[in-house]
Amino acid sequence: MARIASLAQAVSEVVHDGDTVAFEGFTHLIPFAAGHEVIRQRRRGLTLVRMTPDLIYDQLIGAGCATRLVFSWGGNPGVGSLHRFRDAVSNDWPVHLELEEHSHAGMANRYVAGASGLPFAVMRGYVGTDLPGQTSNIAPITCPFTGEVLTAVPALKLDAAVIHAQRADRQGNVQLWGITGVQKEAVLCASRSLVTVEEIVDELDPRPGAIVLPTWAVDYVAVAPGGAHPSYAQGYSVRDNDYYRAWDEIGRDREEFNRWLDNHIFNPAPGEVRA
Amino acid sequence: MARIASLAQAVSEVVHDGDTVAFEGFTHLIPFAAGHEVIRQRRRGLTLVRMTPDLIYDQLIGAGCATRLVFSWGGNPGVGSLHRFRDAVSNDWPVHLELEEHSHAGMANRYVAGASGLPFAVMRGYVGTDLPGQTSNIAPITCPFTGEVLTAVPALKLDAAVIHAQRADRQGNVQLWGITGVQKEAVLCASRSLVTVEEIVDELDPRPGAIVLPTWAVDYVAVAPGGAHPSYAQGYSVRDNDYYRAWDEIGRDREEFNRWLDNHIFNPAPGEVRA
Amino acid sequence: MMTVAAARALRDGDVCFVGIGLPSTAANLARRTHAPGLVLVYESGTLGAKPDRLPLSIGDGILADTADAVISVPEVFNYWLQPGRIDIGFLGAAQIDRYANVNTTVIGDDYRRPKVRLPGAGGAPEIAANCREVIVVVRQSTRAFVERVDFVTSVGFGRGKGDRERLGLRGGGPRTVITDLGVLQPDPETCELVVTALHPGVGIDEVRARTGWPVRVAESLRQTDPPTPSELAALRRLRQQTEQQE
Amino acid sequence: MMTVAAARALRDGDVCFVGIGLPSTAANLARRTHAPGLVLVYESGTLGAKPDRLPLSIGDGILADTADAVISVPEVFNYWLQPGRIDIGFLGAAQIDRYANVNTTVIGDDYRRPKVRLPGAGGAPEIAANCREVIVVVRQSTRAFVERVDFVTSVGFGRGKGDRERLGLRGGGPRTVITDLGVLQPDPETCELVVTALHPGVGIDEVRARTGWPVRVAESLRQTDPPTPSELAALRRLRQQTEQQE
């Protein structure tokens, strides 16, 4: 049964120093509020996992929370580069960031294997590219029936998964709809999970396209209205494209970034921190 | 793009003598009308594939359409045995029926592998049972990362898949909801597919729990109202439990069964054949 | 009595993988008596189904209508059963042996020419392998309780202690076999099934006479409590509601 | 001109795997001009999205709202891309080489200490491997068009003819490279990219000057038709609707 807790308490229970953590959300429902709380709690030594590390990972990396990143595409979608990510990779600022790099298909299958309780997944991929040369986590595997050689990737094993969803009920059953990405798989891969939600309701009336994570598969639920901002929560908010564009300037400069951390994460204006 | 055709035409285009065919539907949405049309067209030498061969396969087997069955559970749910299936296995009546037997998990994974364009799937299963001794289609496989030994099963390769769904639109997009089983996977495993539907509508308004098979992934759509009878189509009909119980008597006796074939399949009362 | 005993074996809050027939009746009875928070998972793809009558098949519409989530059949097996997320699985059996191995495939020595062709494996092999524990429900007779099953459809404890671990099976296996006469459980030392409880009015000689091997009896042989009035009332209500809605 | 040329390369009824930016603009332009039946698949999980403006990200809500089906990201890659159900895939490139191999990972020789760290692979390696054919869209410069890419993120034709088959790649590979100057396509004999068309007003010398290898020119060099008034009007309308709704 999921416990319903405050964002600060839930984050402190779920994300610990040195953990391997995924904050998932494919453009939609990105758990920004939870990520900001992790920065605020000054977690260190995290291995961050995510198919599409975007602003929230740029912020976590720039704040020095992470020492390793497992990913498949890192950019500011439609805008450009992640400057904090680049600065960490190229200049070890604020700390060295080790990379493990996959394709989307590879990451998706690593989540599926983890959710399925298997040590690896089989796919058609990576063949002929330079990606297998950079990690031992891509290996050939032979079909025992046809002799065909395919590619294996190991399951993701997460200490913690954090996602944002539209709603939960009072028992902690979680409902999300719209583009749902790999969020279910991320939660099912993890030893501990936290779902931030727009609201808690008495009953989760069925919705087209919705998936439900039952309360017995979730550890913590925390109410964080607007917790996906600047990404969006379908039916609740729209994407804040200005924020994504403005980030390019802030992320580009270490001083600007530190000012942003001070003003918006550590000493936010009243009302800016949600939940 | 799916073609919309009559049931008789669609069956004759999709199911040929000697084909490997799955009629899927997990208790719900079983494509009985299409199966009866296959009997009527006197197809022979079929390899029938299905997780839960029930009455429709008892009927196809008794009518002599099949020479091979790939399955995981064969019974009349809640009632008892499939007597035509037993008679074929034990007494070669009307013809010998070869069996390939799996677990549900194994069959489900064979569908997933087929739908994914992979030659095999990996799972935890079958270990210690006598099932691998009866087929070469269960094999050990070693994880290249952990050395753990798991089980591989080959992808299902179907010549044809037949399912029943609630609705299609005029473009041939198919919508089904309620318990959807492995129907999507079955269609995606097959070279040719036929979906019978309760009705064709102008627009598929979104429904909670519905899945949509896009028209470009389906070959034929045929209108067959009540085509899942005696199973049910959620939102359209309820399960005819009396039929399931009555089948026990009919299926138990070769003469009774042949009379049933004559009266209900080959020379049905006016209005009994749908579509 | 089998139904009531099976219902009692379910703890509130457990996640239970339910087959149709007696397991479904027992699980729904438990939900209406001591375990309102029992989570029912049916292999048709319904997580957390809360039927107000007994479903007529494993894919009854009422399961989808009342479930927290309806998922595909591959997802049931891969995301929920295989990783060990299910606490309790139920199995029936045509044969069960001394080490709780279960046969639902064929009776007879020749698989190709069986004496009796049974329905087959269904979800059983992976339920037996992956649930935290398994309850087997089967009527007691020398035909069903055999020294060694003709075909191992689902592994109990193999040939004895340590076999599950050697095979890499991660669930706890069949911890409870409930019959119309009593309850058998694996001896912690040998994993052999021994009689641990008798239902009211049943003598141990009757159990011995209906078991196909010289069955041992636990030192602490219990007697099952008879069904309570509230259990019987709940069971009666459940069956009435089922008939009304059929 | 790149957008219009890319739109023209799409045939009505094709199933097209679309990334954000130019490919999305081109695909939506095609839907509004010659290919109303073009099926758009976005890797976020929307099959058959029909946006009435340009989506702002690959996971824009308008894609889910207008799609025939919204599916999980693993399903996109496993059930739809991997088995070869997609006709056309679009790729961008930071570098592309003589044999149409594409780099979107790092610029420089040292992967651990790159000159420029790029976003990485995303869906590209499997798009390049599994789509029936691939269109690469990239501005022409000697920085982008190099003899050999620093890092092979996505395989074009490897080191030449037969390499795709040897690697077991089942899609047809990059049949069309559209730049701001013209179009390059693989020579059927060698799989080396050759210039097959020039956009209006562009000379072959300019293409040569902006290509990092001695690029060959097809015998039947075509000239791209200039954008038609209706193409330009449709493109303008699409952009207007996008701005209004932002």
PDB file of N, CA, C and O in Angstrom, chain D residues 175-228:
ATOM      1  N   ARG D 175      18.000   6.407 -48.220  1.00  0.00           N
ATOM      2  CA  ARG D 175      17.907   6.498 -49.676  1.00  0.00           C
ATOM      3  C   ARG D 175      17.949   7.935 -50.156  1.00  0.00           C
ATOM      4  O   ARG D 175      18.134   8.188 -51.341  1.00  0.00           O
ATOM      5  N   THR D 176      17.740   8.897 -49.248  1.00  0.00           N
ATOM      6  CA  THR D 176      17.636  10.286 -49.657  1.00  0.00           C
ATOM      7  C   THR D 176      18.237  11.171 -48.565  1.00  0.00           C
ATOM      8  O   THR D 176      17.842  11.058 -47.401  1.00  0.00           O
ATOM      9  N   VAL D 177      19.193  12.015 -48.950  1.00  0.00           N
ATOM     10  CA  VAL D 177      19.739  13.007 -48.025  1.00  0.00           C
ATOM     11  C   VAL D 177      19.365  14.382 -48.574  1.00  0.00           C
ATOM     12  O   VAL D 177      19.772  14.732 -49.694  1.00  0.00           O
ATOM     13  N   ILE D 178      18.554  15.103 -47.822  1.00  0.00           N
ATOM     14  CA  ILE D 178      18.058  16.388 -48.305  1.00  0.00           C
ATOM     15  C   ILE D 178      18.808  17.492 -47.571  1.00  0.00           C
ATOM     16  O   ILE D 178      18.856  17.503 -46.332  1.00  0.00           O
ATOM     17  N   THR D 179      19.419  18.406 -48.326  1.00  0.00           N
ATOM     18  CA  THR D 179      20.160  19.505 -47.713  1.00  0.00           C
ATOM     19  C   THR D 179      19.559  20.830 -48.191  1.00  0.00           C
ATOM     20  O   THR D 179      18.595  20.850 -48.957  1.00  0.00           O
ATOM     21  N   ASP D 180      20.152  21.923 -47.717  1.00  0.00           N
ATOM     22  CA  ASP D 180      19.699  23.236 -48.173  1.00  0.00           C
ATOM     23  C   ASP D 180      20.155  23.524 -49.600  1.00  0.00           C
ATOM     24  O   ASP D 180      19.701  24.479 -50.222  1.00  0.00           O
ATOM     25  N   LEU D 181      21.046  22.668 -50.144  1.00  0.00           N
ATOM     26  CA  LEU D 181      21.537  22.892 -51.500  1.00  0.00           C
ATOM     27  C   LEU D 181      20.925  21.934 -52.527  1.00  0.00           C
ATOM     28  O   LEU D 181      20.807  22.298 -53.699  1.00  0.00           O
ATOM     29  N   GLY D 182      20.586  20.740 -52.073  1.00  0.00           N
ATOM     30  CA  GLY D 182      20.066  19.781 -53.039  1.00  0.00           C
ATOM     31  C   GLY D 182      19.797  18.450 -52.383  1.00  0.00           C
ATOM     32  O   GLY D 182      19.496  18.381 -51.183  1.00  0.00           O
ATOM     33  N   VAL D 183      19.925  17.400 -53.195  1.00  0.00           N
ATOM     34  CA  VAL D 183      19.628  16.044 -52.712  1.00  0.00           C
ATOM     35  C   VAL D 183      20.789  15.126 -53.069  1.00  0.00           C
ATOM     36  O   VAL D 183      21.317  15.187 -54.192  1.00  0.00           O
ATOM     37  N   LEU D 184      21.199  14.317 -52.102  1.00  0.00           N
ATOM     38  CA  LEU D 184      22.191  13.273 -52.377  1.00  0.00           C
ATOM     39  C   LEU D 184      21.523  11.915 -52.191  1.00  0.00           C
ATOM     40  O   LEU D 184      20.669  11.752 -51.318  1.00  0.00           O
ATOM     41  N   GLN D 185      21.938  10.951 -53.031  1.00  0.00           N
ATOM     42  CA  GLN D 185      21.383   9.603 -52.901  1.00  0.00           C
ATOM     43  C   GLN D 185      22.491   8.584 -53.111  1.00  0.00           C
ATOM     44  O   GLN D 185      23.505   8.870 -53.758  1.00  0.00           O
ATOM     45  N   PRO D 186      22.329   7.391 -52.537  1.00  0.00           N
ATOM     46  CA  PRO D 186      23.400   6.397 -52.684  1.00  0.00           C
ATOM     47  C   PRO D 186      23.472   5.873 -54.113  1.00  0.00           C
ATOM     48  O   PRO D 186      22.450   5.574 -54.723  1.00  0.00           O
ATOM     49  N   ASP D 187      24.680   5.781 -54.615  1.00  0.00           N
ATOM     50  CA  ASP D 187      24.920   5.145 -55.913  1.00  0.00           C
ATOM     51  C   ASP D 187      24.519   3.677 -55.797  1.00  0.00           C
ATOM     52  O   ASP D 187      24.933   2.992 -54.861  1.00  0.00           O
ATOM     53  N   PRO D 188      23.692   3.196 -56.706  1.00  0.00           N
ATOM     54  CA  PRO D 188      23.212   1.807 -56.579  1.00  0.00           C
ATOM     55  C   PRO D 188      24.353   0.789 -56.580  1.00  0.00           C
ATOM     56  O   PRO D 188      24.226  -0.281 -55.991  1.00  0.00           O
ATOM     57  N   GLU D 189      25.470   1.103 -57.210  1.00  0.00           N
ATOM     58  CA  GLU D 189      26.586   0.145 -57.285  1.00  0.00           C
ATOM     59  C   GLU D 189      27.446   0.147 -56.028  1.00  0.00           C
ATOM     60  O   GLU D 189      27.898  -0.894 -55.569  1.00  0.00           O
ATOM     61  N   THR D 190      27.692   1.344 -55.463  1.00  0.00           N
ATOM     62  CA  THR D 190      28.695   1.458 -54.398  1.00  0.00           C
ATOM     63  C   THR D 190      28.105   1.917 -53.063  1.00  0.00           C
ATOM     64  O   THR D 190      28.769   1.855 -52.052  1.00  0.00           O
ATOM     65  N   CYS D 191      26.885   2.411 -53.108  1.00  0.00           N
ATOM     66  CA  CYS D 191      26.233   2.985 -51.922  1.00  0.00           C
ATOM     67  C   CYS D 191      26.887   4.283 -51.461  1.00  0.00           C
ATOM     68  O   CYS D 191      26.578   4.802 -50.379  1.00  0.00           O
ATOM     69  N   GLU D 192      27.802   4.835 -52.251  1.00  0.00           N
ATOM     70  CA  GLU D 192      28.373   6.134 -51.924  1.00  0.00           C
ATOM     71  C   GLU D 192      27.362   7.224 -52.279  1.00  0.00           C
ATOM     72  O   GLU D 192      26.678   7.145 -53.300  1.00  0.00           O
ATOM     73  N   LEU D 193      27.276   8.245 -51.406  1.00  0.00           N
ATOM     74  CA  LEU D 193      26.325   9.333 -51.681  1.00  0.00           C
ATOM     75  C   LEU D 193      26.798  10.156 -52.872  1.00  0.00           C
ATOM     76  O   LEU D 193      27.947  10.597 -52.913  1.00  0.00           O
ATOM     77  N   VAL D 194      25.892  10.372 -53.820  1.00  0.00           N
ATOM     78  CA  VAL D 194      26.194  11.232 -54.963  1.00  0.00           C
ATOM     79  C   VAL D 194      25.093  12.280 -55.074  1.00  0.00           C
ATOM     80  O   VAL D 194      23.968  12.064 -54.622  1.00  0.00           O
ATOM     81  N   VAL D 195      25.441  13.417 -55.668  1.00  0.00           N
ATOM     82  CA  VAL D 195      24.469  14.505 -55.803  1.00  0.00           C
ATOM     83  C   VAL D 195      23.513  14.149 -56.936  1.00  0.00           C
ATOM     84  O   VAL D 195      23.940  13.913 -58.059  1.00  0.00           O
ATOM     85  N   THR D 196      22.219  14.102 -56.633  1.00  0.00           N
ATOM     86  CA  THR D 196      21.246  13.739 -57.666  1.00  0.00           C
ATOM     87  C   THR D 196      20.315  14.899 -58.017  1.00  0.00           C
ATOM     88  O   THR D 196      19.623  14.840 -59.017  1.00  0.00           O
ATOM     89  N   ALA D 197      20.288  15.943 -57.182  1.00  0.00           N
ATOM     90  CA  ALA D 197      19.439  17.098 -57.517  1.00  0.00           C
ATOM     91  C   ALA D 197      19.997  18.344 -56.848  1.00  0.00           C
ATOM     92  O   ALA D 197      20.646  18.279 -55.795  1.00  0.00           O
ATOM     93  N   LEU D 198      19.775  19.476 -57.508  1.00  0.00           N
ATOM     94  CA  LEU D 198      20.143  20.776 -56.951  1.00  0.00           C
ATOM     95  C   LEU D 198      18.879  21.599 -56.779  1.00  0.00           C
ATOM     96  O   LEU D 198      17.992  21.558 -57.632  1.00  0.00           O
ATOM     97  N   HIS D 199      18.820  22.347 -55.676  1.00  0.00           N
ATOM     98  CA  HIS D 199      17.693  23.250 -55.493  1.00  0.00           C
ATOM     99  C   HIS D 199      17.841  24.440 -56.448  1.00  0.00           C
ATOM    100  O   HIS D 199      18.943  24.728 -56.926  1.00  0.00           O
ATOM    101  N   PRO D 200      16.765  25.149 -56.741  1.00  0.00           N
ATOM    102  CA  PRO D 200      16.808  26.275 -57.677  1.00  0.00           C
ATOM    103  C   PRO D 200      17.876  27.292 -57.262  1.00  0.00           C
ATOM    104  O   PRO D 200      17.969  27.664 -56.092  1.00  0.00           O
ATOM    105  N   GLY D 201      18.688  27.714 -58.232  1.00  0.00           N
ATOM    106  CA  GLY D 201      19.676  28.743 -57.961  1.00  0.00           C
ATOM    107  C   GLY D 201      20.975  28.250 -57.369  1.00  0.00           C
ATOM    108  O   GLY D 201      21.881  29.025 -57.090  1.00  0.00           O
ATOM    109  N   VAL D 202      21.083  26.933 -57.135  1.00  0.00           N
ATOM    110  CA  VAL D 202      22.304  26.386 -56.532  1.00  0.00           C
ATOM    111  C   VAL D 202      23.164  25.777 -57.634  1.00  0.00           C
ATOM    112  O   VAL D 202      22.659  25.071 -58.509  1.00  0.00           O
ATOM    113  N   GLY D 203      24.494  26.053 -57.598  1.00  0.00           N
ATOM    114  CA  GLY D 203      25.418  25.454 -58.553  1.00  0.00           C
ATOM    115  C   GLY D 203      26.142  24.274 -57.937  1.00  0.00           C
ATOM    116  O   GLY D 203      26.279  24.187 -56.715  1.00  0.00           O
ATOM    117  N   ILE D 204      26.622  23.382 -58.795  1.00  0.00           N
ATOM    118  CA  ILE D 204      27.280  22.170 -58.304  1.00  0.00           C
ATOM    119  C   ILE D 204      28.573  22.512 -57.573  1.00  0.00           C
ATOM    120  O   ILE D 204      28.977  21.802 -56.637  1.00  0.00           O
ATOM    121  N   ASP D 205      29.235  23.614 -57.951  1.00  0.00           N
ATOM    122  CA  ASP D 205      30.480  23.980 -57.274  1.00  0.00           C
ATOM    123  C   ASP D 205      30.241  24.296 -55.808  1.00  0.00           C
ATOM    124  O   ASP D 205      31.071  23.976 -54.952  1.00  0.00           O
ATOM    125  N   GLU D 206      29.102  24.918 -55.563  1.00  0.00           N
ATOM    126  CA  GLU D 206      28.780  25.241 -54.175  1.00  0.00           C
ATOM    127  C   GLU D 206      28.617  23.958 -53.357  1.00  0.00           C
ATOM    128  O   GLU D 206      29.084  23.872 -52.214  1.00  0.00           O
ATOM    129  N   VAL D 207      27.952  22.981 -53.954  1.00  0.00           N
ATOM    130  CA  VAL D 207      27.782  21.690 -53.256  1.00  0.00           C
ATOM    131  C   VAL D 207      29.155  21.078 -52.988  1.00  0.00           C
ATOM    132  O   VAL D 207      29.453  20.637 -51.885  1.00  0.00           O
ATOM    133  N   ARG D 208      30.006  21.064 -54.007  1.00  0.00           N
ATOM    134  CA  ARG D 208      31.348  20.486 -53.846  1.00  0.00           C
ATOM    135  C   ARG D 208      32.115  21.192 -52.740  1.00  0.00           C
ATOM    136  O   ARG D 208      32.774  20.565 -51.918  1.00  0.00           O
ATOM    137  N   ALA D 209      31.999  22.518 -52.713  1.00  0.00           N
ATOM    138  CA  ALA D 209      32.752  23.300 -51.727  1.00  0.00           C
ATOM    139  C   ALA D 209      32.271  23.037 -50.308  1.00  0.00           C
ATOM    140  O   ALA D 209      33.023  23.187 -49.348  1.00  0.00           O
ATOM    141  N   ARG D 210      31.035  22.630 -50.215  1.00  0.00           N
ATOM    142  CA  ARG D 210      30.504  22.407 -48.869  1.00  0.00           C
ATOM    143  C   ARG D 210      30.387  20.911 -48.521  1.00  0.00           C
ATOM    144  O   ARG D 210      29.599  20.519 -47.675  1.00  0.00           O
ATOM    145  N   THR D 211      31.141  20.083 -49.230  1.00  0.00           N
ATOM    146  CA  THR D 211      31.156  18.651 -48.924  1.00  0.00           C
ATOM    147  C   THR D 211      32.584  18.247 -48.597  1.00  0.00           C
ATOM    148  O   THR D 211      33.509  18.633 -49.311  1.00  0.00           O
ATOM    149  N   GLY D 212      32.763  17.482 -47.534  1.00  0.00           N
ATOM    150  CA  GLY D 212      34.094  17.172 -47.015  1.00  0.00           C
ATOM    151  C   GLY D 212      34.802  16.035 -47.725  1.00  0.00           C
ATOM    152  O   GLY D 212      35.829  15.561 -47.251  1.00  0.00           O
ATOM    153  N   TRP D 213      34.239  15.551 -48.810  1.00  0.00           N
ATOM    154  CA  TRP D 213      34.948  14.566 -49.637  1.00  0.00           C
ATOM    155  C   TRP D 213      34.689  14.924 -51.094  1.00  0.00           C
ATOM    156  O   TRP D 213      33.753  15.689 -51.384  1.00  0.00           O
ATOM    157  N   PRO D 214      35.518  14.426 -52.008  1.00  0.00           N
ATOM    158  CA  PRO D 214      35.317  14.748 -53.438  1.00  0.00           C
ATOM    159  C   PRO D 214      34.031  14.105 -53.940  1.00  0.00           C
ATOM    160  O   PRO D 214      34.050  12.992 -54.447  1.00  0.00           O
ATOM    161  N   VAL D 215      32.944  14.830 -53.781  1.00  0.00           N
ATOM    162  CA  VAL D 215      31.628  14.223 -54.011  1.00  0.00           C
ATOM    163  C   VAL D 215      31.364  14.068 -55.506  1.00  0.00           C
ATOM    164  O   VAL D 215      31.702  14.936 -56.314  1.00  0.00           O
ATOM    165  N   ARG D 216      30.785  12.944 -55.874  1.00  0.00           N
ATOM    166  CA  ARG D 216      30.453  12.690 -57.268  1.00  0.00           C
ATOM    167  C   ARG D 216      29.039  13.193 -57.571  1.00  0.00           C
ATOM    168  O   ARG D 216      28.220  13.380 -56.680  1.00  0.00           O
ATOM    169  N   VAL D 217      28.818  13.408 -58.855  1.00  0.00           N
ATOM    170  CA  VAL D 217      27.533  13.952 -59.295  1.00  0.00           C
ATOM    171  C   VAL D 217      26.888  12.917 -60.217  1.00  0.00           C
ATOM    172  O   VAL D 217      27.559  12.337 -61.074  1.00  0.00           O
ATOM    173  N   ALA D 218      25.598  12.687 -60.009  1.00  0.00           N
ATOM    174  CA  ALA D 218      24.898  11.708 -60.840  1.00  0.00           C
ATOM    175  C   ALA D 218      24.822  12.211 -62.276  1.00  0.00           C
ATOM    176  O   ALA D 218      24.765  13.417 -62.536  1.00  0.00           O
ATOM    177  N   GLU D 219      24.831  11.261 -63.240  1.00  0.00           N
ATOM    178  CA  GLU D 219      24.735  11.657 -64.652  1.00  0.00           C
ATOM    179  C   GLU D 219      23.433  12.392 -64.912  1.00  0.00           C
ATOM    180  O   GLU D 219      23.398  13.385 -65.630  1.00  0.00           O
ATOM    181  N   SER D 220      22.398  11.922 -64.312  1.00  0.00           N
ATOM    182  CA  SER D 220      21.081  12.521 -64.542  1.00  0.00           C
ATOM    183  C   SER D 220      20.762  13.525 -63.439  1.00  0.00           C
ATOM    184  O   SER D 220      19.806  13.364 -62.696  1.00  0.00           O
ATOM    185  N   LEU D 221      21.610  14.544 -63.325  1.00  0.00           N
ATOM    186  CA  LEU D 221      21.395  15.543 -62.269  1.00  0.00           C
ATOM    187  C   LEU D 221      20.097  16.300 -62.533  1.00  0.00           C
ATOM    188  O   LEU D 221      19.900  16.856 -63.606  1.00  0.00           O
ATOM    189  N   ARG D 222      19.217  16.260 -61.530  1.00  0.00           N
ATOM    190  CA  ARG D 222      17.945  16.951 -61.674  1.00  0.00           C
ATOM    191  C   ARG D 222      18.014  18.316 -61.003  1.00  0.00           C
ATOM    192  O   ARG D 222      18.933  18.611 -60.243  1.00  0.00           O
ATOM    193  N   GLN D 223      17.004  19.116 -61.320  1.00  0.00           N
ATOM    194  CA  GLN D 223      16.836  20.387 -60.601  1.00  0.00           C
ATOM    195  C   GLN D 223      15.524  20.276 -59.823  1.00  0.00           C
ATOM    196  O   GLN D 223      14.493  19.871 -60.375  1.00  0.00           O
ATOM    197  N   THR D 224      15.583  20.583 -58.520  1.00  0.00           N
ATOM    198  CA  THR D 224      14.361  20.551 -57.718  1.00  0.00           C
ATOM    199  C   THR D 224      13.399  21.610 -58.233  1.00  0.00           C
ATOM    200  O   THR D 224      13.810  22.731 -58.529  1.00  0.00           O
ATOM    201  N   ASP D 225      12.120  21.257 -58.334  1.00  0.00           N
ATOM    202  CA  ASP D 225      11.117  22.261 -58.680  1.00  0.00           C
ATOM    203  C   ASP D 225      11.016  23.267 -57.543  1.00  0.00           C
ATOM    204  O   ASP D 225      11.041  22.891 -56.371  1.00  0.00           O
ATOM    205  N   PRO D 226      10.896  24.528 -57.850  1.00  0.00           N
ATOM    206  CA  PRO D 226      10.733  25.514 -56.766  1.00  0.00           C
ATOM    207  C   PRO D 226       9.423  25.250 -56.025  1.00  0.00           C
ATOM    208  O   PRO D 226       8.512  24.635 -56.573  1.00  0.00           O
ATOM    209  N   PRO D 227       9.343  25.704 -54.783  1.00  0.00           N
ATOM    210  CA  PRO D 227       8.098  25.514 -54.024  1.00  0.00           C
ATOM    211  C   PRO D 227       6.934  26.104 -54.795  1.00  0.00           C
ATOM    212  O   PRO D 227       7.028  27.205 -55.335  1.00  0.00           O
ATOM    213  N   THR D 228       5.826  25.393 -54.855  1.00  0.00           N
ATOM    214  CA  THR D 228       4.647  25.900 -55.546  1.00  0.00           C
ATOM    215  C   THR D 228       3.926  26.880 -54.633  1.00  0.00           C
ATOM    216  O   THR D 228       4.101  26.851 -53.410  1.00  0.00           O
TER     217      THR D 228
END
